[in-house]
Amino acid sequence: MAITLDGIAKGYIVDMASSYLRGRGVSQIIVEAGGDLALQGMREDGQPWKVGITHPRAFTGYYDVIQSSNACMATSGDYENAFTPDYKYNHIIDPGTGFSPQELCSATVIARDTLLADALATAAMVMGVDETLKLLESLDGAEALLIGKDLKSYTTSGYRALSEHLST
């Protein structure tokens, strides 16, 4: 086992790639790396981009779909690198306990940049629902969809405005 920068590396790479494209005058951008992505502009048909959020247990469909023309987001989940079939032990380790957290199975965070979204999504998995929602509600422009081990959803106050499935 090792401590790595995987919790922020993909977000950083996505930010650098989207910055490069913007610097070259590209206005319609979608850059994705392993679930972390940056969106800018509209699709060719003039509609906002649609992004599916993987269902953490039903790998054939989406738990939710969001629409946006300008967003940076990242998802972290216990299903990405599980060491056991029940997901109890996975690649996310709570430094306070030395074990994988047991409250959430997925955390998707939308933030001002993908690096921040990536770091917050990983931290959310360790922090749990209450601490994460409190933190994200205090950050301007940060939104989240947290999915508990029981597959119940928890969202920040502004998330549902982006959501196609959880809007009601």
C-alpha positions as semicolon CSV with decimal commas, in nm:
position;residue;x (nm);y (nm);z (nm)
1;M;0,000;0,000;0,000
2;A;0,121;0,352;-0,076
3;I;0,006;0,709;-0,042
4;T;-0,021;0,871;-0,384
5;L;-0,140;1,191;-0,547
6;D;-0,413;1,003;-0,736
7;G;-0,673;1,199;-0,538
8;I;-0,582;1,518;-0,725
9;A;-0,368;1,418;-1,024
10;K;-0,650;1,360;-1,273
11;G;-0,814;1,689;-1,178
12;Y;-0,489;1,876;-1,234
13;I;-0,438;1,711;-1,573
14;V;-0,794;1,796;-1,683
15;D;-0,747;2,159;-1,578
16;M;-0,418;2,186;-1,769
17;A;-0,569;2,034;-2,085
18;S;-0,879;2,256;-2,077
19;S;-0,664;2,563;-2,010
20;Y;-0,447;2,473;-2,309
21;L;-0,755;2,444;-2,533
22;R;-0,904;2,774;-2,408
23;G;-0,567;2,939;-2,472
24;R;-0,590;2,821;-2,833
25;G;-0,934;2,977;-2,877
26;V;-1,142;2,660;-2,842
27;S;-1,482;2,750;-2,697
28;Q;-1,659;2,412;-2,691
29;I;-1,463;2,192;-2,455
30;I;-1,512;1,864;-2,279
31;V;-1,200;1,712;-2,126
32;E;-1,236;1,390;-1,927
33;A;-0,987;1,171;-1,743
34;G;-1,119;0,877;-1,546
35;G;-1,436;1,046;-1,425
36;D;-1,290;1,394;-1,370
37;L;-1,397;1,647;-1,629
38;A;-1,418;2,006;-1,739
39;L;-1,696;2,141;-1,961
40;Q;-1,720;2,471;-2,141
41;G;-1,962;2,601;-2,401
42;M;-2,255;2,420;-2,557
43;R;-2,285;2,109;-2,768
44;E;-2,309;2,147;-3,147
45;D;-2,691;2,143;-3,119
46;G;-2,685;2,444;-2,883
47;Q;-2,780;2,239;-2,578
48;P;-2,576;2,210;-2,257
49;W;-2,347;1,912;-2,212
50;K;-2,501;1,611;-2,037
51;V;-2,286;1,409;-1,800
52;G;-2,386;1,075;-1,653
53;I;-2,285;0,996;-1,298
54;T;-2,205;0,627;-1,269
55;H;-2,431;0,420;-1,050
56;P;-2,192;0,287;-0,785
57;R;-2,349;-0,057;-0,775
58;A;-2,534;-0,109;-1,107
59;F;-2,251;-0,042;-1,354
60;T;-2,487;-0,052;-1,653
61;G;-2,662;0,279;-1,598
62;Y;-2,639;0,619;-1,442
63;Y;-2,741;0,720;-1,092
64;D;-2,802;1,071;-1,222
65;V;-2,738;1,295;-1,522
66;I;-2,647;1,661;-1,494
67;Q;-2,659;1,935;-1,756
68;S;-2,413;2,221;-1,771
69;S;-2,241;2,452;-2,014
70;N;-1,961;2,539;-1,772
71;A;-1,858;2,298;-1,498
72;C;-1,563;2,121;-1,347
73;M;-1,643;1,800;-1,166
74;A;-1,494;1,486;-1,019
75;T;-1,629;1,163;-0,873
76;S;-1,465;0,941;-0,617
77;G;-1,608;0,607;-0,514
78;D;-1,541;0,284;-0,332
79;Y;-1,621;0,087;-0,649
80;E;-1,327;0,227;-0,848
81;N;-1,059;0,013;-0,681
82;A;-1,222;-0,225;-0,435
83;F;-1,007;-0,487;-0,267
84;T;-1,307;-0,699;-0,161
85;P;-1,631;-0,788;-0,344
86;D;-1,841;-0,607;-0,081
87;Y;-1,643;-0,281;-0,131
88;K;-1,568;-0,269;0,243
89;Y;-1,198;-0,238;0,171
90;N;-1,100;-0,008;-0,114
91;H;-0,837;0,241;-0,226
92;I;-0,971;0,526;-0,013
93;I;-0,822;0,521;0,336
94;D;-0,928;0,734;0,633
95;P;-0,596;0,853;0,778
96;G;-0,755;0,868;1,124
97;T;-0,850;0,501;1,130
98;G;-0,630;0,337;0,868
99;F;-0,939;0,175;0,715
100;S;-1,170;0,252;0,424
101;P;-1,461;0,480;0,520
102;Q;-1,800;0,307;0,548
103;E;-2,062;0,584;0,507
104;L;-2,046;0,672;0,136
105;C;-2,001;0,468;-0,180
106;S;-1,972;0,769;-0,415
107;A;-1,909;1,143;-0,403
108;T;-1,942;1,372;-0,705
109;V;-1,831;1,732;-0,656
110;I;-1,868;2,029;-0,889
111;A;-1,628;2,315;-0,814
112;R;-1,451;2,616;-0,970
113;D;-1,178;2,389;-1,110
114;T;-1,130;2,017;-1,153
115;L;-0,831;1,996;-0,919
116;L;-1,046;2,130;-0,635
117;A;-1,340;1,908;-0,732
118;D;-1,109;1,605;-0,734
119;A;-0,963;1,684;-0,391
120;L;-1,307;1,755;-0,243
121;A;-1,461;1,437;-0,386
122;T;-1,186;1,225;-0,232
123;A;-1,210;1,413;0,098
124;A;-1,589;1,371;0,097
125;M;-1,551;0,995;0,094
126;V;-1,357;1,020;0,422
127;M;-1,553;1,308;0,578
128;G;-1,899;1,160;0,526
129;V;-2,231;1,329;0,457
130;D;-2,271;1,587;0,734
131;E;-1,918;1,729;0,732
132;T;-1,903;1,735;0,352
133;L;-2,234;1,914;0,304
134;K;-2,143;2,170;0,569
135;L;-1,808;2,237;0,402
136;L;-1,943;2,255;0,047
137;E;-2,232;2,485;0,139
138;S;-1,966;2,729;0,266
139;L;-1,772;2,724;-0,063
140;D;-1,892;2,949;-0,344
141;G;-2,000;2,749;-0,648
142;A;-1,939;2,405;-0,496
143;E;-2,214;2,145;-0,536
144;A;-2,226;1,774;-0,467
145;L;-2,412;1,448;-0,500
146;L;-2,318;1,206;-0,222
147;I;-2,443;0,848;-0,238
148;G;-2,456;0,647;0,082
149;K;-2,384;0,276;0,110
150;D;-2,764;0,230;0,120
151;L;-2,776;0,414;-0,219
152;K;-2,963;0,709;-0,068
153;S;-2,864;1,045;-0,218
154;Y;-2,758;1,357;-0,032
155;T;-2,707;1,685;-0,217
156;T;-2,600;2,041;-0,164
157;S;-2,871;2,305;-0,198
158;G;-2,782;2,395;-0,558
159;Y;-2,716;2,048;-0,698
160;R;-3,074;1,961;-0,794
161;A;-3,089;2,256;-1,035
162;L;-2,825;2,074;-1,244
163;S;-2,983;1,730;-1,213
164;E;-3,215;1,559;-1,459
165;H;-3,321;1,274;-1,229
166;L;-3,308;1,423;-0,878
167;S;-3,471;1,757;-0,959
168;T;-3,796;1,676;-0,781
